[in-house]
Amino acid sequence: MYIHLESALFLYFFVQLCSPAQVRITFEKCDLKGFTCVASPEVSGRHDITFQCTNVTGQDIQFYLWAFSAPGTIQSLTLHNCEKVQLSLTCSGDNRPIQWVKFKNIGSLEWLPPNVPHNPPKMIFENISRIEILPRQTFAQIKKIFYKPGCYLPAFDLNALEFRNVNFGTIESGAFDNLSDMTNFEWTNVTVSRIAYAAMKMQFVQGGKGSISNSNLGVLEPMALQFVGDGLSIKNNKIEDLSPSSINGTVYDFEFVNNTVDNLQSSAIAVLSQNTYINNNHFRNVESGAFKKVSPGLLHDSQRNFGTLYFVYDFNNNLFEHVEDKGIRPDIEAYKNVASLVNFTENTLQCSCETISWLGAEVDLGFNYTVLKDFNTMILDPKNKNNCNFNPCMCFGVRSPNKRSSATAAVF
Ligand SMILES: *[C@@H]1O[C@H](CO)[C@@H](O)[C@H](O)[C@H]1NC(C)=O
Ligand SMILES: *[C@@H]1O[C@H](CO)[C@@H](O)[C@H](O)[C@H]1NC(C)=O
Ligand SMILES: *[C@@H]1O[C@H](CO)[C@@H](O)[C@H](O)[C@H]1NC(C)=O
Ligand SMILES: *[C@@H]1O[C@H](CO)[C@@H](O)[C@H](O)[C@H]1NC(C)=O
Ligand SMILES: *[C@@H]1O[C@H](CO)[C@@H](O)[C@H](O)[C@H]1NC(C)=O
Ligand SMILES: *[C@@H]1O[C@H](CO)[C@@H](O)[C@H](O)[C@H]1NC(C)=O
Ligand SMILES: *[C@@H]1O[C@H](CO)[C@@H](O)[C@H](O)[C@H]1NC(C)=O
Ligand SMILES: *[C@@H]1O[C@H](CO)[C@@H](O)[C@H](O)[C@H]1NC(C)=O
């Protein structure tokens, strides 16, 4: 009997030593064991609850958002200063009115597989050193999940996501699982190695917007980002590789500004929009047809008068290091067919196979020659200040004519 107890104790400590203890956090009362509570400035009678890891021994924690004995008056939860957090968003029958959660200053964050995920309306992630994998259905709306036995159904579903200073490994397919009625999506200073096929799909309410800025994006697989909404802004980012349709969407205002892109594959940016702004970017390698799926399109099937509706394609101040033939054209035929302003000015093409067709020597069969000629004439018009360097470059085994290659940089 005594022996048995001793070996049981030995086994207990042995297990404790081998796998670092993960403490599952539960709430007992305010100002105890890491929890603090303050009155919510948003709703009277409610409380903003904060849990701080550094107050408790052991910083390696498990947190079950819908089962940590939260007080019934909880308005928000902030969890911060932790080394490692395993998070479970599995729904419960509990009716806890959490409106937003914030995760801040966390070394590593990991999601425990949920049976049915329940995300609160707003989630904020700030200064998270590592999220190795963002699995399928991490961000899902519980209303859209078909089978959810025993889950409490909230009045307000997930609609806002903000990430600042966050470092991801892989964002898996369906991680942002066809979210609708979104009001806000924001990425600032986010690093991510890979965004898998169809990983992020979001539809916004009228006035809702998405933005990705000051971030480092690695490889974006096809359909990686799918947005439908009033605005999408992609600004001040470094991007390694954009696959076909990796930025796909219908947006009223589409802004792709001040980015550095290493490789832009054919049809990489597939966006229907009323106003497109592609300005101040540095493109290292641009494949043929990279912008051909940027077309005029309408977000709202409006009753607006087409006679006065105007589409804008504004493409200025971009630098191309290497661009294949047909690499710089948007869907110019479509722009020709609607009332539009196509502005293509002050771009620099350091090495361009496009030169072949600019000079009319070789014209694509099947393409509308007049439209193409107009587009090329516009590029070459001196008042548009595009800077074209007719350096030779290889595209599909065709070298541009010798007499061009001997020409020095030409400024029109
Ligand atoms: C947690 O630690 C911070 C600073 O170390 C302190 O201000 C706060 O009162 C502590 N809270 C609790 C509940 O112990
Ligand atoms: C960010 O979080 C890490 C990990 O918790 C922490 O060491 C670091 O001090 C935080 N940085 C800032 C600026 O808060
Ligand atoms: C961006 O995030 C990294 C951590 O991923 C951090 O070290 C850096 O200070 C952040 N930069 C800014 C400008 O906040
Ligand atoms: C995505 O959500 C929209 C709107 O709720 C719905 O109409 C559509 O069928 C969904 N698509 C998929 C693939 O689940
Ligand atoms: C464009 O990006 C550079 C760094 O890549 C930055 O220094 C500059 O402020 C940005 N410009 C704007 C208008 O945001
Ligand atoms: C975006 O993807 C959808 C499929 O979900 C596809 O039907 C559509 O053509 C793509 N958009 C563009 C502009 O290519
Ligand atoms: C075209 O873009 C240039 C540079 O941004 C701008 O100065 C000019 O006003 C634009 N032209 C029109 C007609 O919008
Ligand atoms: C080419 O475009 C012009 C002007 O938009 C149009 O009149 C003509 O029919 C088009 N030709 C073909 C072959 O599509």
XYZ file of C-alpha atoms and ligand atoms in Angstrom:
524
model
C 0.000 0.000 0.000
C 2.736 2.431 1.046
C 4.896 1.335 -1.886
C 2.038 1.891 -4.245
C 1.497 5.441 -3.083
C 5.204 6.159 -3.394
C 5.429 4.875 -6.945
C 2.289 6.748 -7.840
C 3.851 9.937 -6.515
C 7.070 9.175 -8.376
C 5.123 8.686 -11.580
C 3.282 11.953 -10.997
C 6.508 13.957 -10.610
C 8.116 12.098 -13.481
C 5.275 13.126 -15.810
C 5.454 16.685 -14.484
C 9.161 16.882 -15.302
C 8.871 15.383 -18.741
C 6.042 17.494 -20.092
C 6.147 21.067 -18.850
C 3.004 21.673 -16.863
C 0.232 23.341 -18.739
C -1.982 25.122 -16.314
C -5.622 25.281 -17.293
C -6.818 28.690 -16.210
C -10.111 29.171 -14.415
C -11.619 32.254 -12.882
C -12.380 32.269 -9.164
C -12.756 35.938 -8.400
C -11.448 39.363 -9.347
C -7.946 40.264 -8.126
C -7.016 36.678 -7.584
C -4.603 34.368 -9.388
C -3.854 36.690 -12.266
C -7.359 38.037 -12.898
C -8.347 41.681 -12.592
C -11.738 43.232 -13.370
C -12.704 46.808 -14.172
C -16.086 48.340 -15.008
C -16.646 48.393 -18.755
C -16.707 51.889 -20.258
C -18.924 50.518 -23.032
C -21.853 49.012 -21.145
C -22.793 49.813 -17.576
C -22.971 46.843 -15.259
C -20.502 44.892 -17.372
C -16.827 44.167 -16.739
C -13.596 44.041 -18.683
C -11.647 41.086 -17.344
C -7.875 40.778 -17.702
C -5.699 37.776 -17.111
C -1.954 38.308 -16.817
C 0.311 35.253 -16.921
C 3.295 36.843 -15.213
C 1.235 37.109 -12.020
C 0.967 33.348 -11.709
C 3.614 30.678 -11.582
C 3.965 28.731 -14.789
C 3.441 30.757 -17.937
C 2.449 27.869 -20.104
C -1.314 27.962 -20.023
C -4.456 26.492 -21.522
C -7.433 28.754 -21.867
C -10.983 27.649 -22.666
C -12.736 30.845 -23.656
C -16.265 29.502 -23.159
C -15.480 27.461 -20.042
C -13.311 29.321 -17.575
C -16.051 30.181 -15.048
C -16.226 33.750 -16.309
C -18.513 36.065 -14.376
C -21.902 36.613 -15.998
C -21.161 40.336 -16.356
C -18.099 39.849 -18.570
C -17.895 42.297 -21.487
C -14.373 41.576 -22.690
C -11.362 39.446 -21.935
C -7.723 40.465 -22.290
C -5.077 37.813 -21.903
C -1.503 39.033 -21.841
C 2.168 38.563 -21.023
C 2.323 34.805 -21.500
C 5.025 32.594 -22.903
C 2.805 29.926 -24.344
C -0.945 29.807 -24.706
C -3.091 26.961 -25.924
C -6.478 28.343 -26.737
C -9.746 26.517 -27.055
C -12.752 28.192 -28.614
C -14.974 25.146 -28.426
C -18.505 26.367 -27.882
C -20.422 25.683 -24.727
C -24.003 26.029 -23.562
C -22.864 28.884 -21.324
C -24.318 32.269 -22.124
C -21.357 34.566 -21.484
C -21.754 37.933 -23.229
C -18.100 38.385 -24.283
C -18.048 41.090 -26.976
C -14.331 41.196 -27.645
C -11.136 39.432 -26.684
C -7.591 40.664 -26.913
C -4.404 38.595 -26.866
C -1.294 40.635 -26.218
C 2.420 39.977 -25.671
C 2.364 36.255 -26.144
C 5.342 34.116 -27.095
C 3.513 31.318 -28.812
C -0.180 30.905 -29.470
C -1.768 27.656 -30.519
C -5.384 26.654 -31.113
C -6.659 23.434 -29.591
C -8.879 21.623 -32.091
C -12.421 22.770 -31.371
C -15.429 20.567 -31.838
C -17.491 23.577 -32.817
C -15.628 26.896 -32.750
C -17.344 29.917 -31.257
C -15.537 33.204 -31.869
C -16.662 36.377 -30.106
C -17.701 39.352 -32.306
C -14.317 41.067 -32.200
C -10.828 39.625 -31.771
C -7.575 41.539 -31.433
C -4.097 40.013 -31.603
C -1.162 42.189 -30.663
C 2.506 41.318 -30.406
C 2.305 37.560 -30.821
C 5.787 36.175 -31.478
C 4.667 32.948 -33.118
C 1.559 31.262 -34.441
C 3.018 28.233 -36.181
C -0.201 27.085 -37.851
C -3.567 28.694 -38.211
C -5.771 25.672 -38.881
C -8.956 25.347 -40.912
C -12.003 26.963 -39.295
C -9.990 28.938 -36.759
C -12.122 31.924 -37.632
C -15.590 30.659 -38.390
C -19.050 31.994 -37.693
C -20.991 29.686 -35.456
C -24.295 30.563 -37.114
C -23.037 29.020 -40.328
C -21.918 25.782 -38.725
C -24.487 23.151 -39.451
C -24.167 20.769 -36.520
C -23.660 22.436 -33.151
C -25.364 20.429 -30.424
C -25.509 22.097 -27.029
C -23.920 25.337 -28.229
C -25.293 28.655 -27.068
C -26.135 30.770 -30.121
C -25.001 34.365 -29.669
C -26.886 37.366 -31.021
C -23.711 38.732 -32.601
C -21.293 36.581 -34.521
C -17.636 37.226 -35.362
C -17.311 40.336 -37.555
C -14.034 42.110 -36.753
C -10.437 40.848 -36.727
C -7.323 42.902 -36.001
C -3.730 41.687 -36.016
C -0.767 43.882 -35.160
C 2.833 42.667 -34.823
C 2.010 39.021 -35.360
C 4.236 36.325 -36.819
C 2.618 33.346 -38.572
C 4.036 30.193 -40.090
C 1.278 28.769 -42.300
C -2.296 29.889 -42.669
C -4.120 26.777 -43.806
C -6.983 26.467 -46.291
C -10.255 27.668 -44.797
C -8.610 29.252 -41.741
C -10.769 32.353 -42.266
C -13.758 30.266 -43.200
C -15.988 32.165 -45.636
C -16.757 34.929 -43.151
C -19.685 37.151 -44.076
C -21.027 40.450 -42.685
C -17.512 41.490 -41.702
C -17.109 45.085 -40.541
C -13.331 45.259 -40.268
C -10.251 43.251 -41.094
C -6.832 44.653 -40.359
C -3.284 43.329 -40.630
C -0.437 45.588 -39.602
C 3.141 44.415 -39.321
C 2.218 40.794 -39.832
C 4.740 38.236 -41.054
C 3.516 35.054 -42.681
C 5.444 32.401 -44.614
C 2.602 30.774 -46.515
C -1.071 31.486 -47.090
C -2.571 28.291 -48.487
C -5.187 27.827 -51.183
C -8.470 29.567 -50.279
C -7.232 30.330 -46.769
C -8.932 33.677 -46.257
C -12.395 34.350 -47.560
C -14.380 37.339 -46.343
C -17.406 39.335 -47.324
C -17.968 42.740 -45.790
C -21.063 44.695 -44.884
C -21.577 47.973 -46.697
C -18.880 50.336 -45.453
C -16.764 47.432 -44.164
C -13.101 47.395 -45.155
C -10.022 45.228 -45.231
C -6.413 46.315 -45.031
C -3.011 44.674 -45.069
C -0.125 47.019 -44.386
C 3.524 47.110 -43.328
C 3.610 43.337 -43.533
C 5.872 40.610 -44.868
C 3.997 38.039 -46.902
C 5.749 34.949 -48.260
C 4.011 32.677 -50.721
C 0.353 33.236 -51.490
C -1.250 30.223 -53.123
C -4.142 30.520 -55.618
C -7.276 32.140 -54.137
C -5.357 32.787 -50.899
C -7.143 36.094 -50.256
C -10.757 36.486 -51.342
C -12.512 39.706 -50.487
C -15.880 41.142 -51.359
C -16.431 44.595 -49.913
C -16.285 48.339 -50.253
C -12.559 48.641 -49.828
C -9.395 46.601 -49.844
C -6.076 48.290 -49.238
C -2.723 46.519 -49.595
C -0.041 48.998 -48.665
C 3.649 49.109 -47.711
C 4.177 45.356 -47.807
C 6.919 43.019 -48.939
C 5.520 40.061 -50.849
C 7.499 37.111 -52.194
C 5.203 35.327 -54.586
C 1.665 35.937 -55.791
C 0.096 32.916 -57.522
C -2.770 33.109 -60.039
C -5.826 34.716 -58.414
C -4.096 34.839 -55.042
C -5.684 38.244 -54.569
C -9.238 37.704 -55.754
C -12.225 39.836 -55.183
C -14.867 42.356 -55.991
C -14.261 45.645 -54.256
C -15.457 49.176 -54.767
C -12.006 50.707 -54.103
C -8.949 48.541 -54.611
C -5.653 49.988 -53.497
C -2.302 48.261 -54.107
C 0.260 50.835 -53.112
C 3.919 51.052 -52.118
C 4.553 47.309 -52.081
C 7.626 45.356 -53.113
C 6.731 42.153 -54.918
C 9.365 39.619 -55.932
C 7.227 37.556 -58.267
C 3.855 38.299 -59.780
C 2.494 35.298 -61.652
C -0.009 35.394 -64.494
C -3.473 36.580 -63.277
C -2.037 37.072 -59.784
C -4.306 40.004 -59.052
C -7.851 39.104 -60.100
C -9.998 41.965 -58.970
C -13.199 43.510 -60.215
C -13.466 47.056 -58.990
C -14.875 50.440 -59.713
C -11.707 52.279 -58.683
C -8.303 50.638 -58.885
C -5.141 52.318 -57.681
C -1.831 50.535 -58.310
C 0.832 53.046 -57.419
C 4.437 53.318 -56.177
C 5.144 49.596 -56.253
C 8.392 47.845 -56.982
C 7.846 44.708 -59.052
C 10.903 42.510 -59.496
C 9.566 39.864 -61.853
C 6.242 40.131 -63.626
C 4.863 37.297 -65.721
C 2.826 37.762 -68.854
C -0.807 38.524 -68.008
C -0.101 39.441 -64.378
C -2.732 42.231 -64.396
C -5.018 40.905 -67.120
C -7.724 40.034 -64.597
C -7.933 43.502 -63.172
C -11.267 44.565 -64.663
C -13.971 47.140 -64.196
C -16.763 45.653 -62.118
C -19.511 46.564 -59.719
C -19.834 45.509 -56.145
C -23.409 46.539 -55.612
C -25.812 45.476 -58.324
C -26.924 49.037 -58.280
C -29.651 50.948 -59.974
C -27.024 53.557 -60.634
C -27.129 55.224 -63.989
C -24.500 53.590 -66.160
C -24.338 56.724 -68.267
C -22.642 58.607 -65.460
C -20.834 55.692 -63.820
C -17.099 55.993 -64.124
C -14.410 53.369 -63.665
C -10.899 54.385 -62.724
C -7.686 52.475 -63.395
C -4.836 54.467 -61.943
C -1.392 52.938 -62.490
C 1.425 55.307 -61.648
C 4.978 55.424 -60.431
C 5.621 51.700 -60.506
C 9.060 50.251 -61.093
C 9.446 47.021 -63.056
C 12.753 45.185 -63.018
C 11.766 42.417 -65.364
C 8.461 42.129 -67.124
C 7.360 39.591 -69.706
C 5.476 40.524 -72.820
C 1.875 41.506 -71.951
C 2.912 41.788 -68.339
C 1.686 45.307 -67.725
C -1.787 45.360 -69.266
C -4.982 45.211 -67.267
C -8.141 43.955 -68.949
C -7.922 46.856 -71.388
C -10.701 45.600 -73.641
C -13.134 45.665 -70.730
C -12.003 49.158 -69.719
C -12.543 50.256 -73.304
C -16.138 49.054 -73.174
C -17.195 51.174 -70.218
C -16.793 54.818 -69.338
C -13.393 54.785 -67.739
C -10.318 56.749 -66.926
C -7.175 54.722 -67.500
C -4.195 56.603 -66.161
C -0.805 55.009 -66.785
C 1.921 57.475 -65.889
C 5.462 57.774 -64.594
C 6.169 54.064 -64.591
C 9.676 52.744 -65.131
C 10.321 49.543 -67.021
C 13.956 48.557 -66.618
C 13.791 45.557 -68.896
C 10.767 45.016 -70.983
C 9.599 42.510 -73.494
C 6.475 44.588 -73.803
C 8.536 46.711 -76.168
C 7.986 44.156 -78.908
C 4.291 44.800 -79.094
C 4.537 48.480 -78.265
C 6.325 48.970 -81.506
C 3.642 47.130 -83.367
C 6.022 44.532 -84.742
C 4.214 41.624 -83.222
C 0.614 41.819 -82.290
C -1.211 39.141 -80.479
C -3.829 37.369 -82.488
C -7.167 37.451 -80.791
C -6.469 40.709 -79.057
C -8.249 43.803 -80.268
C -5.544 45.602 -82.147
C -7.044 49.078 -81.890
C -7.487 48.756 -78.166
C -3.957 47.492 -77.759
C -2.599 50.203 -79.982
C -4.410 52.844 -77.954
C -2.994 51.411 -74.758
C 0.529 51.314 -76.112
C 0.199 54.782 -77.556
C -0.878 55.994 -74.140
C 2.176 54.433 -72.502
C 4.494 55.973 -75.056
C 2.881 59.406 -74.997
C 5.640 61.693 -73.637
C 3.226 63.608 -71.480
C 2.562 60.452 -69.482
C 6.229 60.338 -68.490
C 6.688 56.596 -68.565
C 10.325 55.659 -68.586
C 11.095 52.763 -70.873
C 14.447 51.100 -71.044
C 14.638 48.855 -74.073
C 17.107 46.433 -72.591
C 16.833 43.044 -74.192
C 15.293 40.295 -72.190
C 14.308 36.725 -72.790
C 10.682 35.850 -72.892
C 9.438 32.531 -74.158
C 12.709 32.150 -76.017
C 12.141 35.289 -78.089
C 14.732 37.994 -77.916
C 13.737 41.535 -78.694
C 15.179 42.883 -81.953
C 18.855 43.712 -81.927
C 18.489 47.307 -82.877
C 16.371 47.832 -79.750
C 18.869 46.116 -77.536
C 21.622 48.456 -78.580
C 19.517 51.469 -77.688
C 20.286 53.101 -74.384
C 17.602 54.037 -71.905
C 14.937 56.033 -73.589
C 12.731 58.484 -71.827
C 9.515 59.476 -73.486
C -0.226 41.521 -11.595
O 1.070 42.115 -11.715
C 1.039 43.504 -11.976
C 2.450 43.995 -12.206
O 3.405 43.031 -11.989
C 0.350 44.213 -10.811
O 0.259 45.603 -11.092
C -1.053 43.656 -10.614
O -1.648 44.217 -9.471
C -1.018 42.143 -10.446
N -2.397 41.640 -10.440
C -2.782 40.631 -9.687
C -4.218 40.265 -9.787
O -2.044 40.016 -8.941
C 6.011 41.264 -27.152
O 5.741 39.998 -26.547
C 6.908 39.320 -26.111
C 6.480 37.952 -25.618
O 5.592 38.019 -24.571
C 7.587 40.164 -25.028
O 8.766 39.523 -24.622
C 7.904 41.540 -25.589
O 8.408 42.372 -24.552
C 6.651 42.202 -26.161
N 6.994 43.443 -26.828
C 6.336 44.572 -26.592
C 6.785 45.753 -27.408
O 5.413 44.662 -25.809
C 6.725 44.476 -35.956
O 6.588 43.232 -35.313
C 7.804 42.697 -34.812
C 7.500 41.349 -34.196
O 6.882 40.505 -35.114
C 8.406 43.644 -33.789
O 9.637 43.157 -33.370
C 8.565 45.030 -34.388
O 8.983 45.924 -33.409
C 7.244 45.509 -34.979
N 7.431 46.770 -35.664
C 6.664 47.826 -35.402
C 6.967 49.057 -36.199
O 5.781 47.821 -34.572
C -20.135 31.525 -48.133
O -21.043 32.371 -47.453
C -22.054 32.916 -48.286
C -22.851 33.921 -47.506
O -23.211 33.446 -46.251
C -22.920 31.760 -48.825
O -23.911 32.280 -49.681
C -22.021 30.804 -49.593
O -22.756 29.685 -49.997
C -20.852 30.335 -48.746
N -19.922 29.611 -49.583
C -19.353 28.486 -49.193
C -18.418 27.853 -50.157
O -19.578 27.980 -48.102
C 6.572 53.415 -48.758
O 7.423 52.394 -48.221
C 8.660 52.847 -47.714
C 9.461 51.644 -47.243
O 9.295 50.550 -48.069
C 8.430 53.827 -46.602
O 9.658 54.331 -46.160
C 7.535 54.965 -47.075
O 7.201 55.810 -45.989
C 6.254 54.441 -47.672
N 5.459 55.512 -48.241
C 4.209 55.748 -47.876
C 3.536 56.874 -48.582
O 3.612 55.070 -47.060
C -12.396 34.942 -57.976
O -12.735 33.631 -57.637
C -14.012 33.227 -58.054
C -14.276 31.847 -57.511
O -14.601 31.945 -56.149
C -14.067 33.238 -59.551
O -15.364 32.848 -59.991
C -13.776 34.629 -60.031
O -13.702 34.640 -61.425
C -12.470 35.147 -59.463
N -12.415 36.561 -59.727
C -11.729 37.049 -60.702
C -11.800 38.541 -60.848
O -11.048 36.346 -61.415
C -2.811 60.439 -63.432
O -1.902 60.178 -62.372
C -0.982 61.236 -62.119
C 0.004 60.749 -61.068
O -0.644 60.306 -59.926
C -1.755 62.469 -61.671
O -0.855 63.533 -61.473
C -2.775 62.834 -62.725
O -3.589 63.885 -62.249
C -3.652 61.651 -63.078
N -4.510 62.016 -64.194
C -5.814 61.971 -64.114
C -6.538 62.383 -65.362
O -6.411 61.596 -63.123
C -12.183 46.266 -81.483
O -12.571 47.368 -80.676
C -13.265 48.381 -81.411
C -13.488 49.550 -80.463
O -13.845 49.108 -79.174
C -14.566 47.786 -81.960
O -15.251 48.749 -82.719
C -14.246 46.570 -82.823
O -15.432 45.938 -83.231
C -13.379 45.568 -82.051
N -12.999 44.512 -82.976
C -13.048 43.226 -82.659
C -12.583 42.283 -83.704
O -13.440 42.841 -81.527
